[in-house]
C-alpha positions as CSV (number, residue, x, y, z in Angstrom):
1,M,116.3,39.6,142.4
2,A,117.0,35.8,142.6
3,E,119.8,36.3,145.1
4,S,117.5,38.6,147.2
5,N,114.7,36.0,147.1
6,A,117.1,33.3,148.2
7,A,118.3,35.4,151.1
8,R,114.7,35.9,152.3
9,R,114.1,32.1,152.0
10,Y,117.2,31.4,154.2
11,L,115.7,33.7,156.9
12,D,112.3,32.0,156.8
13,P,111.8,30.2,160.2
14,V,110.0,27.3,158.5
15,V,112.9,26.7,156.1
16,V,115.4,27.0,158.9
17,S,113.5,24.5,161.1
18,Q,113.8,21.8,158.4
19,L,117.6,21.7,158.7
20,E,118.9,18.8,160.7
21,T,121.2,20.5,163.1
22,M,121.4,23.7,165.1
23,E,124.8,24.4,163.5
24,L,123.3,24.4,160.0
25,R,120.4,26.6,161.2
26,A,122.8,29.2,162.7
27,R,124.9,29.3,159.5
28,L,121.9,29.6,157.2
29,I,120.3,32.4,159.1
30,V,123.5,34.5,159.1
31,E,124.4,33.7,155.5
32,G,120.9,34.6,154.4
33,F,121.1,37.8,156.4
34,I,124.4,38.9,155.0
35,T,123.3,38.1,151.5
36,G,120.2,40.2,152.0
37,L,122.2,43.1,153.3
38,H,124.1,43.3,150.0
39,Q,120.8,43.9,148.3
40,S,119.5,46.4,150.9
41,P,119.9,50.1,151.9
42,Y,121.9,48.7,154.9
43,H,124.7,47.5,152.6
44,G,127.3,49.2,154.9
45,F,126.6,46.7,157.7
46,S,127.7,43.7,155.6
47,V,131.3,44.6,155.2
48,E,133.5,42.4,157.4
49,F,131.7,43.2,160.6
50,A,134.6,42.6,162.9
51,E,137.2,44.4,160.9
52,H,135.7,47.6,159.6
53,R,133.6,50.6,160.6
54,P,132.4,53.6,158.5
55,Y,134.8,56.5,158.0
56,N,134.3,59.5,160.2
57,P,135.7,63.0,159.7
58,G,139.0,63.2,161.5
59,D,140.0,59.6,161.0
60,E,143.5,59.1,159.7
61,L,143.5,58.3,156.0
62,R,146.2,55.7,156.5
63,H,143.6,53.5,158.2
64,V,141.2,53.6,155.2
65,D,140.8,50.1,153.6
66,W,141.1,51.0,149.9
67,K,140.3,47.5,148.8
68,V,136.9,47.7,150.4
69,Y,136.5,51.2,148.9
70,A,137.1,49.8,145.4
71,K,134.4,47.2,145.9
72,T,131.8,49.3,147.7
73,D,132.6,53.0,146.7
74,R,132.4,53.7,150.5
75,Y,135.1,54.6,152.9
76,Y,135.7,52.2,155.8
77,I,138.3,52.3,158.5
78,K,140.2,49.1,159.6
79,Q,139.5,48.2,163.2
80,Y,141.6,46.2,165.5
81,E,140.4,43.5,167.9
82,E,140.6,45.8,171.0
83,E,138.3,48.3,169.3
84,T,135.6,45.8,168.3
85,N,135.4,43.2,171.1
86,L,132.0,43.3,172.8
87,C,130.7,41.0,175.5
88,N,127.2,39.6,174.8
89,Y,124.7,37.4,176.5
90,V,121.6,35.9,174.9
91,V,119.0,35.3,177.6
92,L,116.3,32.9,176.5
93,D,112.9,32.2,178.2
94,T,112.4,28.4,178.2
95,S,109.2,28.3,180.3
96,A,106.1,26.3,179.3
97,S,104.4,29.2,177.6
98,M,107.2,29.4,175.1
99,R,106.2,25.9,173.8
100,Y,103.1,27.4,172.3
101,A,103.0,27.4,168.4
102,G,99.4,28.5,167.5
103,D,99.1,29.0,163.7
104,S,102.9,28.9,163.3
105,E,104.9,25.7,162.4
106,L,107.3,26.7,165.1
107,S,106.8,27.1,168.8
108,K,108.1,30.4,170.3
109,L,110.9,28.4,171.9
110,D,111.9,27.0,168.5
111,Y,111.8,30.4,167.0
112,G,113.8,31.9,169.9
113,S,116.3,29.1,169.9
114,Y,117.1,29.5,166.2
115,L,117.3,33.3,166.6
116,A,119.7,32.8,169.5
117,A,121.8,30.4,167.3
118,G,122.0,33.0,164.5
119,L,122.9,35.7,167.0
120,H,125.7,33.6,168.5
121,N,127.1,32.9,165.0
122,L,126.9,36.6,164.0
123,M,128.6,37.8,167.2
124,L,131.5,35.4,166.7
125,K,131.9,36.5,163.1
126,Q,132.5,39.9,164.7
127,Q,135.0,38.4,167.1
128,D,132.8,39.3,170.0
129,A,132.5,37.2,173.1
130,T,129.1,35.6,173.4
131,G,127.3,33.7,176.2
132,L,124.0,32.1,176.9
133,I,121.5,32.1,179.8
134,G,118.3,30.1,180.0
135,F,115.6,30.8,182.5
136,D,112.0,29.9,183.5
137,E,111.2,30.4,187.2
138,S,114.8,31.1,187.8
139,V,118.1,30.9,185.8
140,H,118.8,27.3,185.1
141,T,121.7,27.6,182.7
142,L,124.6,30.1,182.4
143,R,127.3,29.7,179.8
144,P,129.9,32.6,180.1
145,P,130.9,34.5,177.1
146,K,133.8,33.4,174.9
147,A,135.0,34.5,171.5
148,T,136.1,31.2,169.9
149,Q,134.5,29.3,167.1
150,G,134.9,26.1,169.0
151,Y,132.6,27.5,171.7
152,L,129.8,28.1,169.2
153,R,129.2,24.4,169.0
154,Q,128.8,24.1,172.8
155,L,126.3,27.0,172.8
156,L,124.3,25.4,169.9
157,V,124.2,22.0,171.8
158,T,122.8,23.9,174.8
159,L,120.1,25.5,172.7
160,E,119.1,22.1,171.4
161,Q,118.9,20.9,175.0
162,F,116.6,23.8,175.8
163,R,114.2,22.6,173.1
164,Q,114.2,19.0,174.4
165,R,114.0,20.0,178.0
166,D,110.8,19.0,179.9
167,A,109.1,22.3,180.9
168,T,105.6,21.0,181.7
169,E,103.8,23.7,183.7
170,Q,107.1,25.5,184.2
171,R,106.1,29.0,184.9
172,T,107.8,32.2,183.8
173,N,109.4,34.5,186.3
174,A,111.5,36.8,184.1
175,A,111.7,39.4,186.9
176,A,113.4,37.1,189.4
177,A,115.6,35.6,186.6
178,L,116.8,39.0,185.4
179,E,117.5,40.1,188.9
180,E,119.7,37.1,189.2
181,V,121.4,37.9,185.9
182,A,122.1,41.4,187.2
183,E,123.9,40.0,190.2
184,R,125.8,37.3,188.3
185,V,127.0,39.1,185.2
186,E,129.8,41.4,186.4
187,R,131.4,42.7,183.2
188,R,129.5,45.4,181.3
189,S,127.7,43.5,178.5
190,L,125.1,43.7,175.8
191,I,122.2,41.5,177.1
192,I,119.6,40.3,174.6
193,V,116.4,39.0,176.2
194,I,114.1,36.7,174.2
195,T,110.8,36.1,175.9
196,D,107.0,36.2,175.4
197,L,106.6,38.4,178.5
198,F,103.9,35.9,179.8
199,E,104.2,37.1,183.4
200,N,101.4,37.5,185.9
201,I,100.1,41.1,185.4
202,A,101.1,42.0,188.9
203,A,104.7,41.1,188.0
204,H,105.1,43.4,185.1
205,D,106.4,46.3,187.3
206,D,108.8,43.8,188.9
207,L,110.1,42.9,185.4
208,L,110.6,46.5,184.5
209,R,112.5,47.1,187.8
210,A,114.7,44.1,186.9
211,L,115.5,45.6,183.5
212,R,116.3,48.9,185.1
213,H,118.5,47.1,187.6
214,L,120.5,45.7,184.7
215,R,120.8,49.2,183.2
216,H,122.0,50.5,186.5
217,R,124.7,47.9,186.5
218,G,125.9,49.4,183.2
219,H,124.6,46.8,180.8
220,E,123.0,47.5,177.4
221,L,119.7,45.8,176.7
222,I,117.5,44.6,173.8
223,V,114.2,42.9,174.6
224,F,112.7,40.8,171.9
225,H,109.0,40.2,172.6
226,V,108.1,36.9,170.7
227,L,104.5,36.0,170.1
228,E,102.6,34.0,167.4
229,G,100.8,36.9,165.7
230,Q,97.6,35.4,164.5
231,T,96.4,33.9,167.8
232,E,98.4,35.7,170.5
233,R,98.3,39.2,169.2
234,Q,95.1,39.2,167.2
235,F,93.1,36.3,168.9
236,R,92.2,34.8,165.5
237,F,90.6,31.6,166.7
238,P,87.6,29.9,165.1
239,D,84.3,31.6,166.1
240,R,82.9,28.7,168.1
241,P,82.9,27.8,171.8
242,M,86.4,26.8,172.8
243,L,88.2,25.6,175.9
244,F,91.5,27.5,176.7
245,R,94.0,26.1,179.1
246,D,96.9,28.0,180.6
247,V,100.0,25.9,179.9
248,E,101.8,27.3,183.0
249,T,99.0,27.2,185.6
250,G,96.6,24.6,184.2
251,E,93.7,27.0,184.7
252,E,90.9,26.5,182.1
253,V,88.3,28.8,180.7
254,S,85.5,28.3,178.1
255,L,84.6,31.1,175.9
256,Q,83.5,32.3,172.4
257,P,86.6,34.0,170.8
258,A,84.6,36.5,168.8
259,Q,83.1,37.9,171.9
260,L,86.4,38.7,173.5
261,R,88.6,39.5,170.4
262,D,88.3,43.3,170.4
263,H,88.9,43.6,174.1
264,Y,91.8,41.1,174.0
265,T,93.6,42.9,171.1
266,E,93.2,46.3,172.8
267,A,94.6,44.9,176.0
268,V,97.6,43.4,174.2
269,E,98.2,46.6,172.3
270,H,98.0,48.6,175.5
271,F,100.4,46.4,177.3
272,T,102.9,46.3,174.5
273,E,102.9,50.1,174.0
274,T,103.2,50.7,177.8
275,F,106.1,48.3,178.0
276,R,107.7,49.8,174.9
277,R,107.5,53.3,176.4
278,S,108.9,52.2,179.7
279,C,111.8,50.6,177.9
280,L,112.4,53.7,175.8
281,E,112.5,55.9,179.0
282,H,115.5,53.8,180.2
283,D,117.3,53.4,176.9
284,I,116.3,49.8,176.5
285,D,115.7,48.7,172.9
286,F,112.4,46.8,172.5
287,A,111.2,44.9,169.4
288,E,108.1,42.8,168.7
289,L,108.8,39.6,166.8
290,D,106.2,37.2,165.2
291,T,107.1,33.5,164.9
292,N,105.7,33.6,161.3
293,E,108.1,36.3,160.2
294,A,111.8,36.2,159.0
295,Y,114.7,36.7,161.3
296,D,116.2,39.8,159.6
297,T,114.2,42.3,161.8
298,A,115.8,40.9,164.9
299,L,119.3,40.6,163.4
300,M,119.2,44.2,162.1
301,A,118.0,45.4,165.6
302,Y,121.0,43.8,167.1
303,L,123.4,45.3,164.5
304,N,121.9,48.7,165.0
305,K,122.4,48.4,168.7
306,R,126.0,47.2,168.3
307,S,126.9,50.0,165.9
308,R,126.0,52.5,168.7
309,L,128.3,50.7,171.2
310,V,131.6,50.2,169.4
């Protein structure tokens, strides 16, 4: 129980944010996640990600790792590098709206950056090549995938630069950015998009078309929809007149939150469900993330996706 509680603590975004470097954050997230897997029903995922896969009927017994069987009472097959190597991109929204924190101690950009760091670390533990793309109105950074531990530090430095980057009133144009990604990423890859989906309503169809374009080019996709749950999903602001300012357009509106809360939450739920269904229709994984919640949901979504691809 103590080990399980420690694992949960290591996946806590606030605990992670208190570490001094992105390298330590990446390491803590993954170590906490792996420790937690040992205590969970998903134990099988935790066994030497890059070197093993579950036994399937028809596999040759000479490839069974009997040492792993002795420890886990489960059959695993040794895999070789050419079987496991996967090309990954983490695509992170760095626009002004991602700087919003709400009731969380972390902004959405902080949360997304730390998640990206953990993903890069986990991917390299599996000997997969991993790269990074940053966008706001367009792609501003593209680091091609590599599968070396030395490259991890470069990616983490880039993520820290994203957090320090001046994005005042830098708008989101995920649709245009993902169209650019589709044109620039030639090798079939797993592409993980981390964004708050704060597009103009009229651009949502364009965004879905861009995601379909990536699928048409042969890429696999996961979309992580990151919001601060209390204020952005549930509109839990104090019940008094308040002035709201759009961080991307500067537009302001004065209103009483209680008068709009029900309508707002219904609109958010409708949008999210519509987007989820559209993604499902095109074999795109879609997951909602809350900046107040631990990282294990996202990491497990990634591992589940990867297990279907290798």
